[in-house]
mmCIF file of C-alpha atoms in Angstrom:
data_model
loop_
_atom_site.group_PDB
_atom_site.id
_atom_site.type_symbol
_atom_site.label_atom_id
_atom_site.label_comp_id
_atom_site.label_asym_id
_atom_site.label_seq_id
_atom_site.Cartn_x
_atom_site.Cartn_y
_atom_site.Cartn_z
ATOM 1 C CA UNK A 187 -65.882 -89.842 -66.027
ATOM 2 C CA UNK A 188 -67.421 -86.320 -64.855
ATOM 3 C CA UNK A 189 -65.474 -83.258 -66.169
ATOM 4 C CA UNK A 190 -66.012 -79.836 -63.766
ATOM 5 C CA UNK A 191 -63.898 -76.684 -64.405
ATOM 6 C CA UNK A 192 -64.096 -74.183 -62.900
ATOM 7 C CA UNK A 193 -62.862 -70.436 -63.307
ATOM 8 C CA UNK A 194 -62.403 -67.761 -60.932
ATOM 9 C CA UNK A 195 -62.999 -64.166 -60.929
ATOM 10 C CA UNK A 196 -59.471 -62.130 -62.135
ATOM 11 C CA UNK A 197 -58.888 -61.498 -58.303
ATOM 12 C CA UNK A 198 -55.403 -63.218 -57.442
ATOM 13 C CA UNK A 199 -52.294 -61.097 -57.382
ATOM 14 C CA UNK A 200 -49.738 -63.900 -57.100
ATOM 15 C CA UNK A 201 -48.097 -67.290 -57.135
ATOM 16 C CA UNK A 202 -48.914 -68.002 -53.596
ATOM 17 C CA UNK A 203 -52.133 -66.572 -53.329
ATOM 18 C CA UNK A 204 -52.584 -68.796 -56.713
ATOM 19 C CA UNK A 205 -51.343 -72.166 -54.274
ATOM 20 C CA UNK A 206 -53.141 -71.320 -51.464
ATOM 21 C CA UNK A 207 -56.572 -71.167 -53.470
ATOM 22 C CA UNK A 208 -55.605 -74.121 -55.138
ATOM 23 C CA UNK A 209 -54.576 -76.225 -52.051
ATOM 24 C CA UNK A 210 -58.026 -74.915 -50.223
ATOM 25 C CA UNK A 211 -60.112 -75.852 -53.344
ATOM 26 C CA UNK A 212 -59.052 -79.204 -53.176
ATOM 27 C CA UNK A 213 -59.212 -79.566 -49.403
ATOM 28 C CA UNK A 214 -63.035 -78.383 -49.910
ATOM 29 C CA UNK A 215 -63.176 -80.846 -52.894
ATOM 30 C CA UNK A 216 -62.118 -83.896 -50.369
ATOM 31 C CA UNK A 217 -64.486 -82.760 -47.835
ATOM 32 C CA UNK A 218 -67.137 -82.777 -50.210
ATOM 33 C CA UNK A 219 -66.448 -86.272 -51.218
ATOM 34 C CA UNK A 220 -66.257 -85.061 -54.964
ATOM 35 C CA UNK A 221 -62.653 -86.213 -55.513
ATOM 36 C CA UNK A 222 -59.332 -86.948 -53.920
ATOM 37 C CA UNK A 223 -58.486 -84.243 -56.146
ATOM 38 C CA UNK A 224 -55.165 -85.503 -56.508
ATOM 39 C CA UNK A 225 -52.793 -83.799 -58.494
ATOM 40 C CA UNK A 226 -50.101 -86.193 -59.748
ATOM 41 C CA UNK A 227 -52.715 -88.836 -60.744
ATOM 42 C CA UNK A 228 -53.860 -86.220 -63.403
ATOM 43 C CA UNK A 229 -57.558 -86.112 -60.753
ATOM 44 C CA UNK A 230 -57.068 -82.394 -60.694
ATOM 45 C CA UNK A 231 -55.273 -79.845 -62.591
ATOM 46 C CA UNK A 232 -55.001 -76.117 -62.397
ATOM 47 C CA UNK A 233 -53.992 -73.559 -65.572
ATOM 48 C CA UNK A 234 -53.595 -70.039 -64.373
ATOM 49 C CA UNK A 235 -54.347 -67.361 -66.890
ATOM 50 C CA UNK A 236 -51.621 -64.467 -65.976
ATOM 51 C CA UNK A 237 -51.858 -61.046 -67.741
ATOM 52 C CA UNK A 238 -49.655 -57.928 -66.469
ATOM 53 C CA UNK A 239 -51.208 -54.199 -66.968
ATOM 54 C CA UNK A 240 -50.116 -51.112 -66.018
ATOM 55 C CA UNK A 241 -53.315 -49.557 -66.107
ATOM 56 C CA UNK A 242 -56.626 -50.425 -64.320
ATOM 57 C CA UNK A 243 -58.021 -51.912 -67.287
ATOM 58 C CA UNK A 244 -57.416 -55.822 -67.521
ATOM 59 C CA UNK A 245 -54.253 -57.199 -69.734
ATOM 60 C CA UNK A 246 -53.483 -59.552 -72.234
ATOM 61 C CA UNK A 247 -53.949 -62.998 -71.231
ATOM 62 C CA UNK A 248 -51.508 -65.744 -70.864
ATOM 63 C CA UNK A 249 -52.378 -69.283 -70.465
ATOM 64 C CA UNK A 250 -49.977 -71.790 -68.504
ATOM 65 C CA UNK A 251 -51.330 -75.105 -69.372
ATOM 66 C CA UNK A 252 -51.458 -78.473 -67.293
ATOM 67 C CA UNK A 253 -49.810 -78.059 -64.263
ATOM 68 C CA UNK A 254 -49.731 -80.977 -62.113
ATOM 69 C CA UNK A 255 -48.336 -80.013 -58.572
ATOM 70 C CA UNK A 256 -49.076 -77.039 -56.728
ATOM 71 C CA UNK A 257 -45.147 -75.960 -56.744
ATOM 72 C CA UNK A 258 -45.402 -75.594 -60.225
ATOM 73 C CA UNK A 259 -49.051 -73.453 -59.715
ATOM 74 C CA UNK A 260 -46.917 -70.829 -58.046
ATOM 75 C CA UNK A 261 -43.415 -70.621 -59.730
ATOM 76 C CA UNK A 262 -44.852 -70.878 -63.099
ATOM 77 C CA UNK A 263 -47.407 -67.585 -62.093
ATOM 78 C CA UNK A 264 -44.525 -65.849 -60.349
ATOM 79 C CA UNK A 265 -42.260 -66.318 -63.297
ATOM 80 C CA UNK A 266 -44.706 -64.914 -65.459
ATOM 81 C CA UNK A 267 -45.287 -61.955 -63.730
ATOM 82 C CA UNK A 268 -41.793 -61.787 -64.115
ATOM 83 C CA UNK A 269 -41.303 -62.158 -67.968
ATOM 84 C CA UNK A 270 -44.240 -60.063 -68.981
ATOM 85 C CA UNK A 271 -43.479 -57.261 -66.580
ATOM 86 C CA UNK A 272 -39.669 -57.410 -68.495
ATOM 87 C CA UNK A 273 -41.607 -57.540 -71.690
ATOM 88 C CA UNK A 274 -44.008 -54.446 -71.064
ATOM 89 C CA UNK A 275 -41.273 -52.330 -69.850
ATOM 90 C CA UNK A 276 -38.586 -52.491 -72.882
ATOM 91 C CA UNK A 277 -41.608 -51.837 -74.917
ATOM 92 C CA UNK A 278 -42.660 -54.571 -75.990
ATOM 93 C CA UNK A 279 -46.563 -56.146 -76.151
ATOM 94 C CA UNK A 280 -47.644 -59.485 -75.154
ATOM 95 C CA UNK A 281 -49.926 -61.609 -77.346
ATOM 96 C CA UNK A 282 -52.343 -64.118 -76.145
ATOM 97 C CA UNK A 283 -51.179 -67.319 -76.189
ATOM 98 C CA UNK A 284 -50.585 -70.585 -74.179
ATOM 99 C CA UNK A 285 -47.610 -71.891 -72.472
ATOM 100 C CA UNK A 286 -46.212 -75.039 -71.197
ATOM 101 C CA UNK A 287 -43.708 -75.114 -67.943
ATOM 102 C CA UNK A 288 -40.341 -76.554 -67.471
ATOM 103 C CA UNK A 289 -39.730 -77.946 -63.952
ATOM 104 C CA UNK A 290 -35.846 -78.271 -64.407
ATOM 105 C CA UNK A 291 -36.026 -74.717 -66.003
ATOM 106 C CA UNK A 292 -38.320 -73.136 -63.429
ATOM 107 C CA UNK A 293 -39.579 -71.212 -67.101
ATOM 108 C CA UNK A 294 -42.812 -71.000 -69.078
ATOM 109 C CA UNK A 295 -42.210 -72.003 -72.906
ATOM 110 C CA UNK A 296 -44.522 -71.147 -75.654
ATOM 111 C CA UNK A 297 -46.855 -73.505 -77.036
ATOM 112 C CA UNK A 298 -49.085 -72.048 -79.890
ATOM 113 C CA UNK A 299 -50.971 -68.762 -80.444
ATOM 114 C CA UNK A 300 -54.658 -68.275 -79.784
ATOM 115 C CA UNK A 301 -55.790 -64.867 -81.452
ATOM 116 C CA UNK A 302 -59.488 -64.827 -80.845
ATOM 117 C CA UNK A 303 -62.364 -66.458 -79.419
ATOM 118 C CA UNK A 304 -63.134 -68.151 -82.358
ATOM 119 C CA UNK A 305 -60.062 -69.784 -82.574
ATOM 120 C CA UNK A 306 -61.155 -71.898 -80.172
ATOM 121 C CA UNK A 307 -63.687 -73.344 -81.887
ATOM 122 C CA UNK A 308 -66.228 -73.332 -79.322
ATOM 123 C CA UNK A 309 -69.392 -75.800 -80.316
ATOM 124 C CA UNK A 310 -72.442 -76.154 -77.935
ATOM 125 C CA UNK A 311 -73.660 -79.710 -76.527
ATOM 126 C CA UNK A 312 -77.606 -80.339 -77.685
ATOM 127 C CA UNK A 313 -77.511 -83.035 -74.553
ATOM 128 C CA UNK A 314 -76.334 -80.745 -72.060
ATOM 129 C CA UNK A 315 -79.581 -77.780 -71.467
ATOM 130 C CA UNK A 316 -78.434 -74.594 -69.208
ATOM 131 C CA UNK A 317 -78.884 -75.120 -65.517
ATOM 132 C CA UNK A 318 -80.029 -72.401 -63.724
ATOM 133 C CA UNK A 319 -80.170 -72.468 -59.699
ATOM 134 C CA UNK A 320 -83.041 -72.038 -57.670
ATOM 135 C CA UNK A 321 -85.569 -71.511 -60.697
ATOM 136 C CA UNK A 322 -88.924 -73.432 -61.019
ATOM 137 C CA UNK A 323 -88.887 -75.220 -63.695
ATOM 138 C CA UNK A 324 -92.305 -75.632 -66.372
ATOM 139 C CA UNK A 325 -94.334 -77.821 -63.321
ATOM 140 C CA UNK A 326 -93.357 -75.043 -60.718
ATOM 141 C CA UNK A 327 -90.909 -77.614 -59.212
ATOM 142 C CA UNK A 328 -86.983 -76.188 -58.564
ATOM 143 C CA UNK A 329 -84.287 -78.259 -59.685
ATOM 144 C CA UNK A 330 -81.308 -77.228 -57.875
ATOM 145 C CA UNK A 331 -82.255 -76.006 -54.727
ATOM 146 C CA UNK A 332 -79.324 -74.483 -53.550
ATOM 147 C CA UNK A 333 -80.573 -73.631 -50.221
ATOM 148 C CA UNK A 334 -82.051 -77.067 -49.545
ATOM 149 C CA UNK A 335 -78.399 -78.474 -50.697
ATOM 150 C CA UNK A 336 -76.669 -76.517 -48.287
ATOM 151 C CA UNK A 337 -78.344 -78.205 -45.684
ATOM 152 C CA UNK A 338 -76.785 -81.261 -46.503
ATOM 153 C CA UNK A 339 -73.577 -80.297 -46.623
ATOM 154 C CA UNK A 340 -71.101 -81.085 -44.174
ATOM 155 C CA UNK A 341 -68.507 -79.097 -42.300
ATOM 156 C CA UNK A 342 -66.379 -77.066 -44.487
ATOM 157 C CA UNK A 343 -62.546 -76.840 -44.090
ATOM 158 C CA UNK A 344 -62.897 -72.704 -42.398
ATOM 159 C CA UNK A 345 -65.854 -74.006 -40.149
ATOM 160 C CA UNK A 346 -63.637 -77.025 -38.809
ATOM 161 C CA UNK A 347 -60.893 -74.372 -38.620
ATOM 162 C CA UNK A 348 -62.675 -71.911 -36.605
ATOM 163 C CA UNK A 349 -64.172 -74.748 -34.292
ATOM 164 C CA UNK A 350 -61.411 -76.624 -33.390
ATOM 165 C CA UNK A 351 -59.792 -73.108 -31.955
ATOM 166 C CA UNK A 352 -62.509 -72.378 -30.108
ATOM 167 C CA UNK A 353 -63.428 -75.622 -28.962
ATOM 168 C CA UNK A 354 -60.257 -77.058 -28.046
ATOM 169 C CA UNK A 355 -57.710 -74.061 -27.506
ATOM 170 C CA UNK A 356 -55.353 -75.446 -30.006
ATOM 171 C CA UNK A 357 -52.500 -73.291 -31.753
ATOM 172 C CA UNK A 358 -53.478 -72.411 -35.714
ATOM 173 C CA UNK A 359 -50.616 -74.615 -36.842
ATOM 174 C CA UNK A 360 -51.755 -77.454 -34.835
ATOM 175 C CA UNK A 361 -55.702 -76.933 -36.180
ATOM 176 C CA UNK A 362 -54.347 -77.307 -39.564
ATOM 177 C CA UNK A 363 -52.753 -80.378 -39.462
ATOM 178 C CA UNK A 364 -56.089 -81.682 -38.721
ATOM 179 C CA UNK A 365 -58.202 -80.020 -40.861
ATOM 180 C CA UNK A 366 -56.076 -81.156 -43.447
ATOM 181 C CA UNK A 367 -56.139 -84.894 -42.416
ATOM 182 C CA UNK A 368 -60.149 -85.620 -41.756
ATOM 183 C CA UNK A 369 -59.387 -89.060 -40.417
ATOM 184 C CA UNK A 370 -56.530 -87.902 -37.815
ATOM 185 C CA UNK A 371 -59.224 -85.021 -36.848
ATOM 186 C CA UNK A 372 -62.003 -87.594 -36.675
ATOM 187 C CA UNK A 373 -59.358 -89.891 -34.380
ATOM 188 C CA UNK A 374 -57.981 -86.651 -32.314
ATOM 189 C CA UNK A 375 -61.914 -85.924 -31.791
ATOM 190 C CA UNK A 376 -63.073 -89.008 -30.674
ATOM 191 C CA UNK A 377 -60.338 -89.645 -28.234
ATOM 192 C CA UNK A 378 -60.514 -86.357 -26.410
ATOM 193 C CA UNK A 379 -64.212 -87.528 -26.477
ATOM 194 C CA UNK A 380 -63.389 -90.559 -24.260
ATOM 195 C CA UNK A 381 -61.120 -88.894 -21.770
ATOM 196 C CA UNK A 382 -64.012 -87.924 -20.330
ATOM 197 C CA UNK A 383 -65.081 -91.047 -19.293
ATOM 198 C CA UNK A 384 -62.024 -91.254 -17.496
ATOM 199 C CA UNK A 385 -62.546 -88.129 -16.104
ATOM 200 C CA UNK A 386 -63.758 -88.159 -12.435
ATOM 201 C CA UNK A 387 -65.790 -84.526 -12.758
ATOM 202 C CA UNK A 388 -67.348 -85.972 -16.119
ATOM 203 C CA UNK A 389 -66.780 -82.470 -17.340
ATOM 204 C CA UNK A 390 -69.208 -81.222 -20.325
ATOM 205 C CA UNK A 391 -66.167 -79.595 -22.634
ATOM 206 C CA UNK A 392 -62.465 -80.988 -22.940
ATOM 207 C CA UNK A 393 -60.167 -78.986 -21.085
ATOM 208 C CA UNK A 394 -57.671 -77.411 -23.235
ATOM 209 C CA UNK A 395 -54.527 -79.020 -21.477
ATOM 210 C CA UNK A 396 -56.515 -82.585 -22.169
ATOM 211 C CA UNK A 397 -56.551 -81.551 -26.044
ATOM 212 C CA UNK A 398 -53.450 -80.947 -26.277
ATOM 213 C CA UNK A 399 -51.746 -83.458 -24.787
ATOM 214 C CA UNK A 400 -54.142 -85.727 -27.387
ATOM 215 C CA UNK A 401 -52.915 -83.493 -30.257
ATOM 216 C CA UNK A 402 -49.293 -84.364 -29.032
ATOM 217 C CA UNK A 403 -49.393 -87.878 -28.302
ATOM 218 C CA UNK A 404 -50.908 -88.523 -31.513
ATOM 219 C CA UNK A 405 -48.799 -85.814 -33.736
ATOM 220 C CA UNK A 406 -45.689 -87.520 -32.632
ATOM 221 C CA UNK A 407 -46.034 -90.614 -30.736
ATOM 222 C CA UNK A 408 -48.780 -92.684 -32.837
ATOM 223 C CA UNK A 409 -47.541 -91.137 -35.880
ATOM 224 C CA UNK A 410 -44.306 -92.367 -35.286
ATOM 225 C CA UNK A 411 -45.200 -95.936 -33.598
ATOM 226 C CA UNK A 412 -47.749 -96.311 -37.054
ATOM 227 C CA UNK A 413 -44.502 -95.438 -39.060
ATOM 228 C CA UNK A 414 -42.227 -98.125 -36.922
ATOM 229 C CA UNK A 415 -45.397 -100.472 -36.706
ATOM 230 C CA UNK A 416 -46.185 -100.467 -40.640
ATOM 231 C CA UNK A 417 -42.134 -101.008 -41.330
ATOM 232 C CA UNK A 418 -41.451 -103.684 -39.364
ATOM 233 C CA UNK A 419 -44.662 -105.851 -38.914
ATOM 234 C CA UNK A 420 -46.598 -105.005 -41.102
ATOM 235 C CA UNK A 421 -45.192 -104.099 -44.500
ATOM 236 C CA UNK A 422 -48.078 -104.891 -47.043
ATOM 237 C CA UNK A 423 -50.863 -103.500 -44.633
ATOM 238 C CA UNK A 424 -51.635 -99.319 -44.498
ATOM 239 C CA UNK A 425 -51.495 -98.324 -41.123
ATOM 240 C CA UNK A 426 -52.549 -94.716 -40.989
ATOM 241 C CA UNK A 427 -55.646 -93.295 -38.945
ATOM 242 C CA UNK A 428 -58.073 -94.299 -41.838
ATOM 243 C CA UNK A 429 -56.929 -97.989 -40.250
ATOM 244 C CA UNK A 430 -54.673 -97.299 -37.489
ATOM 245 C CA UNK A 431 -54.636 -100.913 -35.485
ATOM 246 C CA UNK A 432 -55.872 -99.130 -31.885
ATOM 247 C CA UNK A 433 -59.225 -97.053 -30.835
ATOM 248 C CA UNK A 434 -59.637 -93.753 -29.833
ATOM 249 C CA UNK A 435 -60.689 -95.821 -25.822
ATOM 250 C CA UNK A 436 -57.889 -97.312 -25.502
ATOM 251 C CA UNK A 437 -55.678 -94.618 -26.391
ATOM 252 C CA UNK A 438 -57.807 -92.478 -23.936
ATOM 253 C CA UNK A 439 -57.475 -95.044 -21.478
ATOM 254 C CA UNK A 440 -53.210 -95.097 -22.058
ATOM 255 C CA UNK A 441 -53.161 -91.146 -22.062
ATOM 256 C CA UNK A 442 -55.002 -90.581 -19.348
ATOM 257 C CA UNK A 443 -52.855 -92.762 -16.972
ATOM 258 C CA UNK A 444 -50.073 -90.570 -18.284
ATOM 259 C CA UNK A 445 -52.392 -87.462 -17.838
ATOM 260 C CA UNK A 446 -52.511 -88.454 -14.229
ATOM 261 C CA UNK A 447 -48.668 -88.641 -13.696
ATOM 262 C CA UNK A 448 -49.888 -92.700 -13.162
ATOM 263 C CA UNK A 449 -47.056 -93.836 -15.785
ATOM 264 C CA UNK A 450 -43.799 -92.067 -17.386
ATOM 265 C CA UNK A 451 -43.356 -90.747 -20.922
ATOM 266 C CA UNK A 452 -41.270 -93.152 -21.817
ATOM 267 C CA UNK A 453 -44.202 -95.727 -20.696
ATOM 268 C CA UNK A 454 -46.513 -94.226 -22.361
ATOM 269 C CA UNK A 455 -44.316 -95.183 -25.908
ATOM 270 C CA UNK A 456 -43.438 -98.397 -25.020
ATOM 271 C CA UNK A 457 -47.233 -98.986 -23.876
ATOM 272 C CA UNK A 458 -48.540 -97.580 -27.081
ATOM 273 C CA UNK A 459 -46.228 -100.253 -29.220
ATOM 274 C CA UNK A 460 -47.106 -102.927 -27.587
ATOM 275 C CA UNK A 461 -51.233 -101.766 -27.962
ATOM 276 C CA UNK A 462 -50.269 -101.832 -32.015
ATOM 277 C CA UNK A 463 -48.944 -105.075 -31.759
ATOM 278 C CA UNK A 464 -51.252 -106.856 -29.804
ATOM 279 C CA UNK A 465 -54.165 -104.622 -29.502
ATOM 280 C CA UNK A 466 -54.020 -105.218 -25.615
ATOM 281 C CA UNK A 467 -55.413 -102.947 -23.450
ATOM 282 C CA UNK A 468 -53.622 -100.429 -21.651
ATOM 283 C CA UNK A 469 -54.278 -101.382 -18.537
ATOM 284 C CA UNK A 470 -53.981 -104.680 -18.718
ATOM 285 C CA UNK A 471 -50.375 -104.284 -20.102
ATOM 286 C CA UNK A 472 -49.154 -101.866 -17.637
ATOM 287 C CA UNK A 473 -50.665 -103.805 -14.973
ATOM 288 C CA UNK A 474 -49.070 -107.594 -16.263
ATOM 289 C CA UNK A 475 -45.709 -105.489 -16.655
ATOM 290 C CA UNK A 476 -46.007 -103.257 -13.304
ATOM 291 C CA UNK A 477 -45.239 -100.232 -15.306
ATOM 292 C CA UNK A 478 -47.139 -97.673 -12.774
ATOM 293 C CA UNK A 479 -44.950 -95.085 -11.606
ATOM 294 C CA UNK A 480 -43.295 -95.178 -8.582
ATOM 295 C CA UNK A 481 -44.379 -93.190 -5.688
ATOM 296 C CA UNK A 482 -42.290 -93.600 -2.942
ATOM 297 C CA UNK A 483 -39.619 -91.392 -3.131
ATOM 298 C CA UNK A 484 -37.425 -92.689 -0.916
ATOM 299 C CA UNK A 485 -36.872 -95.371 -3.379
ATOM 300 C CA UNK A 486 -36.151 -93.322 -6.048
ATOM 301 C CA UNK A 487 -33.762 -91.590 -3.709
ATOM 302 C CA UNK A 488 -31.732 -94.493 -2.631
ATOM 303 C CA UNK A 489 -31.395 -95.454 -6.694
ATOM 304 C CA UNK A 490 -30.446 -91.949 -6.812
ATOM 305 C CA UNK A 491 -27.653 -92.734 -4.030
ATOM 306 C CA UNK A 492 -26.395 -95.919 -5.672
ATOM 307 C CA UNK A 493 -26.090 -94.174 -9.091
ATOM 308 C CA UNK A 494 -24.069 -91.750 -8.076
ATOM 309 C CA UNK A 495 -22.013 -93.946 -5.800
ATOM 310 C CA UNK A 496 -21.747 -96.010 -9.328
ATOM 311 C CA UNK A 497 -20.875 -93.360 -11.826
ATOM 312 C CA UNK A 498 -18.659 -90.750 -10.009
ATOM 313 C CA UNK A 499 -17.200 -89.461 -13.282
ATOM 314 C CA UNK A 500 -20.820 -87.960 -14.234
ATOM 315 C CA UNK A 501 -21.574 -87.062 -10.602
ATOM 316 C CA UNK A 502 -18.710 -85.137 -10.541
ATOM 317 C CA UNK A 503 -18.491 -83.671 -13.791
ATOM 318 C CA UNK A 504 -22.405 -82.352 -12.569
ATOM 319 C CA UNK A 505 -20.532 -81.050 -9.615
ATOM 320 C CA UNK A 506 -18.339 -79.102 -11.497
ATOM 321 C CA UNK A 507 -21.317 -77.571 -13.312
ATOM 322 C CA UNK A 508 -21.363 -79.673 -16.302
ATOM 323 C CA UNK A 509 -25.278 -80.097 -16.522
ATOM 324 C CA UNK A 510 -25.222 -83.001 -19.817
ATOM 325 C CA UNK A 511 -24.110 -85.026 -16.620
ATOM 326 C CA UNK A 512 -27.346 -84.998 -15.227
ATOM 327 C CA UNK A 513 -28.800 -86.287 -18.120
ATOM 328 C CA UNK A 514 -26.637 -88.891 -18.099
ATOM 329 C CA UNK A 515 -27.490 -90.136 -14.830
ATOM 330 C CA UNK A 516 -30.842 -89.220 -14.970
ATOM 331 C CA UNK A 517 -31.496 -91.701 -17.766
ATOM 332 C CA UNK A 518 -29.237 -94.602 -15.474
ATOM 333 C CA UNK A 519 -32.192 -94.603 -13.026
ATOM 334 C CA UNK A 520 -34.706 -94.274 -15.664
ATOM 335 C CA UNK A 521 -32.996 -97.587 -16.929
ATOM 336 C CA UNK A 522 -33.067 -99.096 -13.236
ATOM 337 C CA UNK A 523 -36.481 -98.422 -12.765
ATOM 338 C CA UNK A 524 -37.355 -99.469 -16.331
ATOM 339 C CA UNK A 525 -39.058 -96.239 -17.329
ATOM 340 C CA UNK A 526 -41.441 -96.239 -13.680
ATOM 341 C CA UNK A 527 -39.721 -92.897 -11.885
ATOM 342 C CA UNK A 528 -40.709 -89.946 -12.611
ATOM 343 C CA UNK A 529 -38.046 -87.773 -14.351
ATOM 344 C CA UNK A 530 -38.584 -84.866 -12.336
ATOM 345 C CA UNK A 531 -38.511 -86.174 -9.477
ATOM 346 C CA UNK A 532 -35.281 -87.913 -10.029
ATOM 347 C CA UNK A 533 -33.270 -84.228 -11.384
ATOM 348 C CA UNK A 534 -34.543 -82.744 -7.961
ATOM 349 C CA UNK A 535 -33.464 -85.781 -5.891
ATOM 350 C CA UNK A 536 -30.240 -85.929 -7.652
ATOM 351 C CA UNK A 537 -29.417 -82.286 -7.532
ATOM 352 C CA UNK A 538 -30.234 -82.794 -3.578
ATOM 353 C CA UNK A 539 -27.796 -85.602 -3.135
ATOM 354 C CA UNK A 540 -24.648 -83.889 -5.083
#
């Protein structure tokens, strides 16, 4: 098994700018298909050197040793900072050494003493030549070609960062959660992909409103049907978006009714359950279950009538000004209609009638 370290310039100034490296080093790592880089299965592991100076001359260096979680990364640095800053200003010096952490404690403990750099015992490996980048080698040829392997790489976490704001309009928060999930970005992409071969204009770029009401539906909605799905169906299988049970189409397909006020939000989420248990298409279950919205509103308004005629505690507790009432009724002829009216529609025709 491959062994890479690797060591950073003495340019971080805390625990969280410490986590935040960390956390971006093995996002990068992931992207780069190097590792899953992950952190309690001993694949990565990060021990900060901390040394505290008054001057602008570098200090004496303190090693906290095999930390496993990026929590620790940053309370063990910032309680460091802390303890040699107390140290240096009753007088006292620190000595290089290295240090273990308690998690219970929150505190660094000392381990053993390393002096000097021969201490270390340093011994070099015959097998193992110097590599140097982007110099011929004896036959004129270059070995690492690091401008040649840049072409190959893919996108980088800050690229997809920058692109998906641009591209899509999303908020920063909202950008992350994908960048930091390449398979929900991959699924988020694709789908807003297909919307616009639903999309009468066949526009060239996804309108922002599209996006996000992809970002949404999937953030919450086939997060939490994949959640409800995996639970109660099926337990042994991994339903995530590395294997999520429905295709970015079809979810286009369900969305975009939605988009076009063709079906109800709460449609939409029974719609989407029934697509993860059966894999039907949208259309063909909203069409076996006549789940389009209604459009006749004079319908809706003489559910709206009956409702109120049916519940006059609520209607007049929304008379007296008591707005949960409306709610209450609201979801009554949601119920009647099975989900079909729209909700908006019904508040105005409601607030018209009492």
């Amino acid at each position: 098994m491959p062994l890479m370290e690797l060591v950073t310039e003495p340019v971080i100034h805390s625990g969280f700018e410490a986590r935040r490296f960390a956390e971006e080093l093995r996002l990068l790592l992931r992207y780069l298909d190097v590792s899953d880089a992950d952190m309690e299965s001993g694949q990565m592991r990060i021990e900060p050197n901390i040394s505290i100076s008054k001057t602008g001359k570098l200090g004496i260096k303190v090693e906290v040793k095999n930390l496993n979680s990026f929590r620790s990364v940053e309370d063990s640095i910032n309680f460091e900072i802390q303890r040699q800053t107390e140290v240096l200003e009753s007088g006292g010096k620190i000595h290089q050494h290295n240090r273990g952490w308690n998690q219970e404690k929150s505190e660094t403990f000392e381990q053993r003493s390393k002096e000097e750099a021969h201490d270390y015992r340093y011994f070099p490996e015959p097998d193992l030549p110097p590599l140097v980048a982007d110099a011929p080698a004896e036959n004129g040829e270059i070995l690492i070609n690091t401008k040649e392997i840049e072409k190959q790489l893919p996108e980088l976490p800050w690229q997809k960062r920058e692109r998906l704001v641009k591209l899509y309009g999303l908020e920063k928060d909202q950008v992350e959660l994908l960048v930091q999930d390449m398979d929900f970005c991959d699924f988020f992409e694709k789908t807003v992909s297909e919307m616009k071969m639903f999309d009468q204009d066949h526009k060239s770029e996804p309108e922002a409103g599209e996006a996000l009401i992809v970002f949404n539906v999937l953030a919450s909605d086939v997060r939490g049907t994949m959640k409800a799905v995996a639970a109660q169906m099926f337990p042994t299988e991994l339903i995530d978006f590395s294997n999520p049970r429905i295709t970015p189409v079809n979810l286009a397909h369900l969305i975009e009714f939605f988009h076009q006020k063709k079906i109800s939000s709460r449609v939409l989420k029974d719609v989407l359950l029934e697509m993860f248990e059966t894999g039907k298409d949208p259309e063909e279950i909203i069409s076996a279950k006549n789940l389009l919205q209604m459009t006749d509103d004079s319908m809706i308004e003489a559910l709206v009538l009956k409702v109120i005629k049916d519940n006059p505690a609520p209607s007049a507790d929304f008379r007296s000004g008591k707005e949960q009432a409306l709610q209450f009724l609201i979801g009554k002829i949601m119920a009647e209609t099975k989900g079909r009216a729209n909700p908006q529609t019904i508040q105005e025709l409601i607030r018209k009638n009492i």
